[in-house]
Short mmCIF file of N, CA and C in Angstrom, two decimals:
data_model
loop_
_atom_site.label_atom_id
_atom_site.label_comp_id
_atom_site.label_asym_id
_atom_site.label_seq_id
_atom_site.Cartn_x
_atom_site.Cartn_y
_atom_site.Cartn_z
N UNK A 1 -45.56 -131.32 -47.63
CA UNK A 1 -45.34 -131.13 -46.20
C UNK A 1 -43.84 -131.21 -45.94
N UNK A 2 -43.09 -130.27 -45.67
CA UNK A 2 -41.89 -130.08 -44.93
C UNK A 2 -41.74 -131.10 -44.21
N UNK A 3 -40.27 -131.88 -43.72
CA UNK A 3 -39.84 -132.61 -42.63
C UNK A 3 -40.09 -131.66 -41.17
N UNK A 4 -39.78 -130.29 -41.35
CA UNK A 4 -39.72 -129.74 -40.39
C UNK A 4 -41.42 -129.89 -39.39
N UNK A 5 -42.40 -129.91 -40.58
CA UNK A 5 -43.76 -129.69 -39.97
C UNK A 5 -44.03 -131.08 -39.90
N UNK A 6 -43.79 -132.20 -40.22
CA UNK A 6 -43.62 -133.21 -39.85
C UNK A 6 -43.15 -133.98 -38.91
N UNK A 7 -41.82 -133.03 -38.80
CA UNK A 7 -41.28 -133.56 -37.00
C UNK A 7 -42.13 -132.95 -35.69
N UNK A 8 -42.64 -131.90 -36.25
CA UNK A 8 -43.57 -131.03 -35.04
C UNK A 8 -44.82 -131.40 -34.92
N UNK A 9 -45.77 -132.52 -35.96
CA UNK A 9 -46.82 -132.90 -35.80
C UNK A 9 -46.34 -134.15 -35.01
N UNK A 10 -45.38 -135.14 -35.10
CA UNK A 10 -44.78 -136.37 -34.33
C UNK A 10 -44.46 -135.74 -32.81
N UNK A 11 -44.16 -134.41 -32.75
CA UNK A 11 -44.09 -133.97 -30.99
C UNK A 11 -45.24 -133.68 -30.91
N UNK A 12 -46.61 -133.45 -31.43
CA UNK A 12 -47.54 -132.98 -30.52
C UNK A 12 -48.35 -134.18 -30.68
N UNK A 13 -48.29 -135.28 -31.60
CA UNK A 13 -48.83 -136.87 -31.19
C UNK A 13 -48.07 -137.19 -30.20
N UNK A 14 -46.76 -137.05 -29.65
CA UNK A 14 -46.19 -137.62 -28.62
C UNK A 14 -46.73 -137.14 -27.54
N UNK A 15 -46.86 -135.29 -27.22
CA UNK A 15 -47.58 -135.11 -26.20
C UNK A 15 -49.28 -135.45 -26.01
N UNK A 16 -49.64 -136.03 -26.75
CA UNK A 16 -51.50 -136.92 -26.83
C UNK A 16 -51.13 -137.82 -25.85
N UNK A 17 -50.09 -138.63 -26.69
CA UNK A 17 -50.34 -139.79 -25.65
C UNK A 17 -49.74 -139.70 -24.93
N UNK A 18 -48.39 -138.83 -24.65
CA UNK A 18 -48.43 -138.91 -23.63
C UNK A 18 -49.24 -138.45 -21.67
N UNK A 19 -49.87 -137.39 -22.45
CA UNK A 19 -50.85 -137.02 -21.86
C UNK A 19 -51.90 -137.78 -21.59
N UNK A 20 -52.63 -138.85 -22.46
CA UNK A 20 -53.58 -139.48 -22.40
C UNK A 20 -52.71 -140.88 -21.00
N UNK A 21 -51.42 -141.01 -21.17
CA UNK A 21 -51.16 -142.04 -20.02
C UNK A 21 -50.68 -141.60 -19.00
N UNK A 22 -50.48 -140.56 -18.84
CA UNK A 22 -49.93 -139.58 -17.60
C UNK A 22 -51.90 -139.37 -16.98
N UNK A 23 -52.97 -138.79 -17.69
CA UNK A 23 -54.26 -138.93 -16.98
C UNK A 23 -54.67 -140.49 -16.61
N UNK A 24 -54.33 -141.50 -16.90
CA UNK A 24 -54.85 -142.99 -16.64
C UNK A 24 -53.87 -143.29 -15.57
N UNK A 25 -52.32 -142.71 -15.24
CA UNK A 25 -51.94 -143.00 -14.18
C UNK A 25 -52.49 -142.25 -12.90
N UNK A 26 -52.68 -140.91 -13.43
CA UNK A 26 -53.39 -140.18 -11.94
C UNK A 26 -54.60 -140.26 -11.78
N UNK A 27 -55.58 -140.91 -12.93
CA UNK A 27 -56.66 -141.18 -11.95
C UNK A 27 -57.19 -142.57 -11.49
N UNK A 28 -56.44 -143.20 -12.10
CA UNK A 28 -56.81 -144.93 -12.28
C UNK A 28 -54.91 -145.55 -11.95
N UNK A 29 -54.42 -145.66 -11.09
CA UNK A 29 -53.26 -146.09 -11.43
C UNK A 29 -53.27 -147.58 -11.84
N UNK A 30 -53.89 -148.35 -11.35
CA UNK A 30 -54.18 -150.10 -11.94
C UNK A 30 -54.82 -150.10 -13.57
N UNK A 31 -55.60 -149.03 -13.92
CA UNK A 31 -55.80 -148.51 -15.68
C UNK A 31 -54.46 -148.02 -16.19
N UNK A 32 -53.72 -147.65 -15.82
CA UNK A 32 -52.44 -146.86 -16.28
C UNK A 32 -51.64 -148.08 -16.69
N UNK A 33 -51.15 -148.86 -15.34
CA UNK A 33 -50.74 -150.14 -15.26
C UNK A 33 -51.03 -151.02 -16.59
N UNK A 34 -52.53 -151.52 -16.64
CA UNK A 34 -53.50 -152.00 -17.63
C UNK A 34 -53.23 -151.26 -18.95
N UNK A 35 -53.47 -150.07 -19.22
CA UNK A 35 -53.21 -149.48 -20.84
C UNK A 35 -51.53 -149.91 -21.20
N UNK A 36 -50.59 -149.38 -20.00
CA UNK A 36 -49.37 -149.68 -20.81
C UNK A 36 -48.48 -150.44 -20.43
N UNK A 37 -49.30 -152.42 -19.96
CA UNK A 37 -48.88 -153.16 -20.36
C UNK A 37 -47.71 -153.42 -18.91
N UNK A 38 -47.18 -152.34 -18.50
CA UNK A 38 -46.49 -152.65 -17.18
C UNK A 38 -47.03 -153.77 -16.11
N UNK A 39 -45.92 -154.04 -15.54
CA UNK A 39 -46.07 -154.87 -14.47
C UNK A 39 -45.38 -154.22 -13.48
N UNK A 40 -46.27 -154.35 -12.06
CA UNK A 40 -45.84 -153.76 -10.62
C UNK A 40 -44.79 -154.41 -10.27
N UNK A 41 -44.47 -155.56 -10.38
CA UNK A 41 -43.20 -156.03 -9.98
C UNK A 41 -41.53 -156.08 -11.00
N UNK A 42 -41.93 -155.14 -12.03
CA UNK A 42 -40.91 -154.74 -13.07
C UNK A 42 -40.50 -153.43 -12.72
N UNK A 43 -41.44 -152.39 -11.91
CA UNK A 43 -41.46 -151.51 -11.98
C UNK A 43 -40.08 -150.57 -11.46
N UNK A 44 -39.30 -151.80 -10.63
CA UNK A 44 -37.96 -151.28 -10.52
C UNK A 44 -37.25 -151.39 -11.67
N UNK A 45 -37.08 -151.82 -12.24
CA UNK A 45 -36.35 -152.07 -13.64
C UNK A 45 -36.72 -151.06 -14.61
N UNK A 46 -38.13 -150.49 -14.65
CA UNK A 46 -38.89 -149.78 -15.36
C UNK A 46 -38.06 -148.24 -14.97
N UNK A 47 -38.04 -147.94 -13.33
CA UNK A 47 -37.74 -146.84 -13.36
C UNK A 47 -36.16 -146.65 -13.33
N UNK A 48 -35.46 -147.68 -13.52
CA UNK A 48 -33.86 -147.61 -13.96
C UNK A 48 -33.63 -147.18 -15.23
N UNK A 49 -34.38 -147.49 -16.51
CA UNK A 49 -34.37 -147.31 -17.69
C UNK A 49 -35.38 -145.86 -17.86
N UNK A 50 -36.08 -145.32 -17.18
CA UNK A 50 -36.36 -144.01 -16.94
C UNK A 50 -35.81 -143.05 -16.17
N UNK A 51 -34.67 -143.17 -15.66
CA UNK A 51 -33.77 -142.66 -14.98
C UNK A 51 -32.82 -142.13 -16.11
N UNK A 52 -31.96 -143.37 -16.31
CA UNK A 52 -31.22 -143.91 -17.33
C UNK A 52 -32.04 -142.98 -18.65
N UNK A 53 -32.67 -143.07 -19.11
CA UNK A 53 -33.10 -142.06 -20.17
C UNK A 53 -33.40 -140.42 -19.98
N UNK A 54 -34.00 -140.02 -18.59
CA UNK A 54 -33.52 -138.30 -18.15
C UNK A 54 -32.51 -138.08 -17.85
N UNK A 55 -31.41 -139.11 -17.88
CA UNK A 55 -29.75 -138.59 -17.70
C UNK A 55 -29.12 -138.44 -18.74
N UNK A 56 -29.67 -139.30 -20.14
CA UNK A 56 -29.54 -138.77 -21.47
C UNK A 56 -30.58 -137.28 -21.77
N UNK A 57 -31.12 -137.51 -21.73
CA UNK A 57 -31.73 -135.77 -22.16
C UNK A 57 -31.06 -134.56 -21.60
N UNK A 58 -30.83 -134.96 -19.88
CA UNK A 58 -30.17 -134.37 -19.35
C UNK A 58 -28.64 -133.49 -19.77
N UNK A 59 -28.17 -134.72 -20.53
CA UNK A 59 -27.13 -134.55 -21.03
C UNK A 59 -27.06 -133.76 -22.06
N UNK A 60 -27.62 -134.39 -23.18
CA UNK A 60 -28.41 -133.30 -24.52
C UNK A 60 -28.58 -132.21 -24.05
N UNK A 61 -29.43 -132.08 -23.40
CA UNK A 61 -30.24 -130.73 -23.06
C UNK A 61 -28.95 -129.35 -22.78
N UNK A 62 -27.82 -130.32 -22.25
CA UNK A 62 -26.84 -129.66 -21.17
C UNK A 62 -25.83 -129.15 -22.21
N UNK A 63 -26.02 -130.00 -23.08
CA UNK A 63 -24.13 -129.87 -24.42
C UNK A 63 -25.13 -128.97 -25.29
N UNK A 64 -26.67 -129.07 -25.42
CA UNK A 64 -27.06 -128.30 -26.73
C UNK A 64 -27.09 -126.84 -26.33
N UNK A 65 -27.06 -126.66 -24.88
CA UNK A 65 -26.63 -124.99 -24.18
C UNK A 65 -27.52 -123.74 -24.46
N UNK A 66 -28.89 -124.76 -24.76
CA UNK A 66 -29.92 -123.54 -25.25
C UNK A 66 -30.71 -123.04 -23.51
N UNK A 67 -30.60 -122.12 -23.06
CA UNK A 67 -31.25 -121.98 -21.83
C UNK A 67 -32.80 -122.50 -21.67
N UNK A 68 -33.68 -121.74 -23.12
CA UNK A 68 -35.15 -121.87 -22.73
C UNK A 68 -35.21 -123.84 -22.94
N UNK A 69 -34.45 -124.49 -23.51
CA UNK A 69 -34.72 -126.10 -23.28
C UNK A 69 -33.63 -126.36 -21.86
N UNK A 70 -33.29 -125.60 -21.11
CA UNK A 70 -32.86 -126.13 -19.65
C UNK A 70 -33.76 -125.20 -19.14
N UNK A 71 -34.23 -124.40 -19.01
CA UNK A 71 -35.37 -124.19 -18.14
C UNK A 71 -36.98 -125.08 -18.11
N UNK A 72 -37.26 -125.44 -19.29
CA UNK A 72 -38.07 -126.40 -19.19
C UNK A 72 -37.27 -127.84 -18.43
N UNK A 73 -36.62 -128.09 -18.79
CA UNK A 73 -36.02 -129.34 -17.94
C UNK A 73 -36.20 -129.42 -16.93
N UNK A 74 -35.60 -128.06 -16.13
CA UNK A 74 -35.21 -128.03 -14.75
C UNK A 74 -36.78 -127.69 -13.99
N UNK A 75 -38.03 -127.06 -14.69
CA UNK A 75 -39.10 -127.14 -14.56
C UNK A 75 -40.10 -128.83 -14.46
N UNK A 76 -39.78 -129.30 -15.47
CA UNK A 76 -40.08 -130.84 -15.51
C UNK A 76 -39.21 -131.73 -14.38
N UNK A 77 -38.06 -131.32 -13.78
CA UNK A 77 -37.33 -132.43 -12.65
C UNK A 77 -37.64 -131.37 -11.59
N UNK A 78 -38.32 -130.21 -11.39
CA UNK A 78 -38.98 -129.75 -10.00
C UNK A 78 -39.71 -130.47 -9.95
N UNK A 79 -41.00 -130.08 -10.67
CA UNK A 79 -42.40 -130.79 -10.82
C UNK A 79 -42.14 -132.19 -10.23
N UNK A 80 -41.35 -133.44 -11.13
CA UNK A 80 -40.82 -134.88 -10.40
C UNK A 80 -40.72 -134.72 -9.04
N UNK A 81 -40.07 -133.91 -8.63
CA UNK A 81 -38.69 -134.27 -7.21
C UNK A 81 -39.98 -133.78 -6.14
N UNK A 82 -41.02 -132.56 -6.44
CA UNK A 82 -42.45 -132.47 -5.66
C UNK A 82 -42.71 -133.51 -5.77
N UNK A 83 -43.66 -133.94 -7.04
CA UNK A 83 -44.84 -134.51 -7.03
C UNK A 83 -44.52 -135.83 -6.11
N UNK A 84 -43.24 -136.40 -6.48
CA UNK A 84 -42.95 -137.45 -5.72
C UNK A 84 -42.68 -137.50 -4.31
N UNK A 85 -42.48 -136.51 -3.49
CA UNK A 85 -42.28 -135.93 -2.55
C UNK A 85 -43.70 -135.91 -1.87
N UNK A 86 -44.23 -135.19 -2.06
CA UNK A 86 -45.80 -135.32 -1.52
C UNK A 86 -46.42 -136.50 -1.73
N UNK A 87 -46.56 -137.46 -2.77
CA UNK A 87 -46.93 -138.83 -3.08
C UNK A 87 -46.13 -139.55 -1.83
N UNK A 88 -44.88 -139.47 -1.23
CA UNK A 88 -44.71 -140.30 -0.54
C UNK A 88 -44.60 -139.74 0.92
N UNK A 89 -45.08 -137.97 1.14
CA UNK A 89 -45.42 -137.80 2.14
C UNK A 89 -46.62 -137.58 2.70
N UNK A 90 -47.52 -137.77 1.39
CA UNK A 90 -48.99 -138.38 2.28
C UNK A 90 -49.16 -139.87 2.53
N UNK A 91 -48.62 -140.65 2.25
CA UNK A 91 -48.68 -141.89 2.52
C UNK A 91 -47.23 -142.21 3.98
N UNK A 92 -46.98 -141.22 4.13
CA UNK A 92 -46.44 -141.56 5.66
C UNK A 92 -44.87 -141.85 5.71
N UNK A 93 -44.41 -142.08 4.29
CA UNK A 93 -43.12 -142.25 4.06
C UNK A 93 -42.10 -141.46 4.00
N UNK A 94 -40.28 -141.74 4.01
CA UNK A 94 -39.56 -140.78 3.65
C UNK A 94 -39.18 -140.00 2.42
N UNK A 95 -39.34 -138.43 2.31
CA UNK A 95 -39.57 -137.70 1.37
C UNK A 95 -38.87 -137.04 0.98
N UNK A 96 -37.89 -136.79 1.95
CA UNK A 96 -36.88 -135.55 1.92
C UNK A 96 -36.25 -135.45 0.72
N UNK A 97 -35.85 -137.21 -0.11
CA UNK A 97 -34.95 -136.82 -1.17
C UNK A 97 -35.51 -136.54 -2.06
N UNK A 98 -36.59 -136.56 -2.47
CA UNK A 98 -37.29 -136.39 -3.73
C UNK A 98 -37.63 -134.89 -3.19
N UNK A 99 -38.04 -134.58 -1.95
CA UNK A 99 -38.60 -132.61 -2.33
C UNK A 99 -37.45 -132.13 -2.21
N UNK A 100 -35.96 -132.41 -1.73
CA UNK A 100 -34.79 -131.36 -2.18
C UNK A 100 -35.03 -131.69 -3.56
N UNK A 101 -34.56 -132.67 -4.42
CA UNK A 101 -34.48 -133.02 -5.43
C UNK A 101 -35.86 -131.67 -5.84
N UNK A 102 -36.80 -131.57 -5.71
CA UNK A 102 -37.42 -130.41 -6.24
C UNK A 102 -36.97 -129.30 -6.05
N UNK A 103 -36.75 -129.09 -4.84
CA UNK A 103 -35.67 -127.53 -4.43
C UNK A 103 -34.44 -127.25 -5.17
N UNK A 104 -33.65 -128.23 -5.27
CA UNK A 104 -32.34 -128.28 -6.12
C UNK A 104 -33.21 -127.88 -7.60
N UNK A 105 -33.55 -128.32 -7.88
CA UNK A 105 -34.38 -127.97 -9.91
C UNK A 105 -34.89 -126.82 -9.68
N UNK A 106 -35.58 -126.43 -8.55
CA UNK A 106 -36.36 -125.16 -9.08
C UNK A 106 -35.14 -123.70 -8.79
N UNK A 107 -34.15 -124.36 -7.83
CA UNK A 107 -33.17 -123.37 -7.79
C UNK A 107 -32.30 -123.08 -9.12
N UNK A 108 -32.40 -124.14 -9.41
CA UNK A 108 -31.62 -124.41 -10.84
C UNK A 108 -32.45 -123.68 -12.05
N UNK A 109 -34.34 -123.74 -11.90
CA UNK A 109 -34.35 -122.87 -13.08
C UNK A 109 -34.51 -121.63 -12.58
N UNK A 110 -34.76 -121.33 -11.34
CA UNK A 110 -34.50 -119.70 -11.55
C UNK A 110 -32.75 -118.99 -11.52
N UNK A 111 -32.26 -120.17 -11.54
CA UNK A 111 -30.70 -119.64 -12.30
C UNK A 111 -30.92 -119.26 -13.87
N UNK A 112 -31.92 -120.15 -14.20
CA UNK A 112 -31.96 -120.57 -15.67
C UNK A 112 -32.83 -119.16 -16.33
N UNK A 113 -33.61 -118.60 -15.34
CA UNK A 113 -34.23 -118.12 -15.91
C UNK A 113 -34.17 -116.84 -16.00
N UNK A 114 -33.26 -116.51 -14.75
CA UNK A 114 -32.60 -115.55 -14.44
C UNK A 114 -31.43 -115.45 -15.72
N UNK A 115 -30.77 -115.92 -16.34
CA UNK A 115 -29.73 -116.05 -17.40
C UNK A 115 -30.45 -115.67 -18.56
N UNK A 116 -32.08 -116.34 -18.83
CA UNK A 116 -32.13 -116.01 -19.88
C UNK A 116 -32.88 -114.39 -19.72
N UNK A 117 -33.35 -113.99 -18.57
CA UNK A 117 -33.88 -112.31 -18.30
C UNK A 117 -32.84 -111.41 -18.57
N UNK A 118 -31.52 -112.09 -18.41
CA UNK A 118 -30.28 -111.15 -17.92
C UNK A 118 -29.80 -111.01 -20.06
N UNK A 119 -29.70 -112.20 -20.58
CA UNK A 119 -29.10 -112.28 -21.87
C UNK A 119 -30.57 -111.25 -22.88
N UNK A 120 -31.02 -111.70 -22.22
CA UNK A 120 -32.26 -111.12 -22.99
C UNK A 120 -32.68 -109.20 -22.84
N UNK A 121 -31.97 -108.99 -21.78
CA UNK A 121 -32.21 -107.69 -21.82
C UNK A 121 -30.48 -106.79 -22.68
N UNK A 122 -29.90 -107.68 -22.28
CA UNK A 122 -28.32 -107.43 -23.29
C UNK A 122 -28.47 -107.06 -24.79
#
């Protein structure tokens, strides 16, 4: 077995679980909580060091200058800057920064995607 097919079986165990705790947070969030060990009152700290870690990828993503891995990015921080947006505007709260924060990304990948239609027909 190649390293190469080895590193690609370790990304698609990463997306299992991560998938398997991304479904226990949306349908059970106190099971989500429960499987991975978090605590509600850490959870600020939790999302500093998850911040703090999409500003490293961010970064990567940005110096490695491959478009189709910044269009997924900028697809994955729409998706965020919604989902969180509606999560805190059905519950009655302020939303605005999290759905620009989606508007800003999705403008950003149809820059992205637009670059790679434009390089791609070159």
């Amino acid at each position: 077995m190649s390293l190469a097919l080895l590193t690609t079986i370790c990304g698609g165990i990463t997306v299992v679980i991560l998938t398997m705790l991304a479904w226990a947070f949306w349908s059970d969030p106190e099971r989500g909580l429960a499987q991975t060990t978090h605590r509600a009152e850490k959870l600020p700290s939790v999302m500093a060091d998850r911040y703090t870690a999409f500003a490293v990828l961010a970064l990567v993503f940005t110096l490695y200058g491959d478009v189709n891995v910044l269009i997924a990015l900028f697809a994955v921080c729409a998706f965020m800057g919604f989902a969180d947006g509606l999560i805190y505007a059905r519950a009655g709260h302020p939303h605005m920064k999290h759905t620009i924060s989606g508007v800003l990304s999705t403008v950003a990948l149809a820059i992205a995607v637009a670059a790679r239609v434009t390089e791609g027909a070159s």
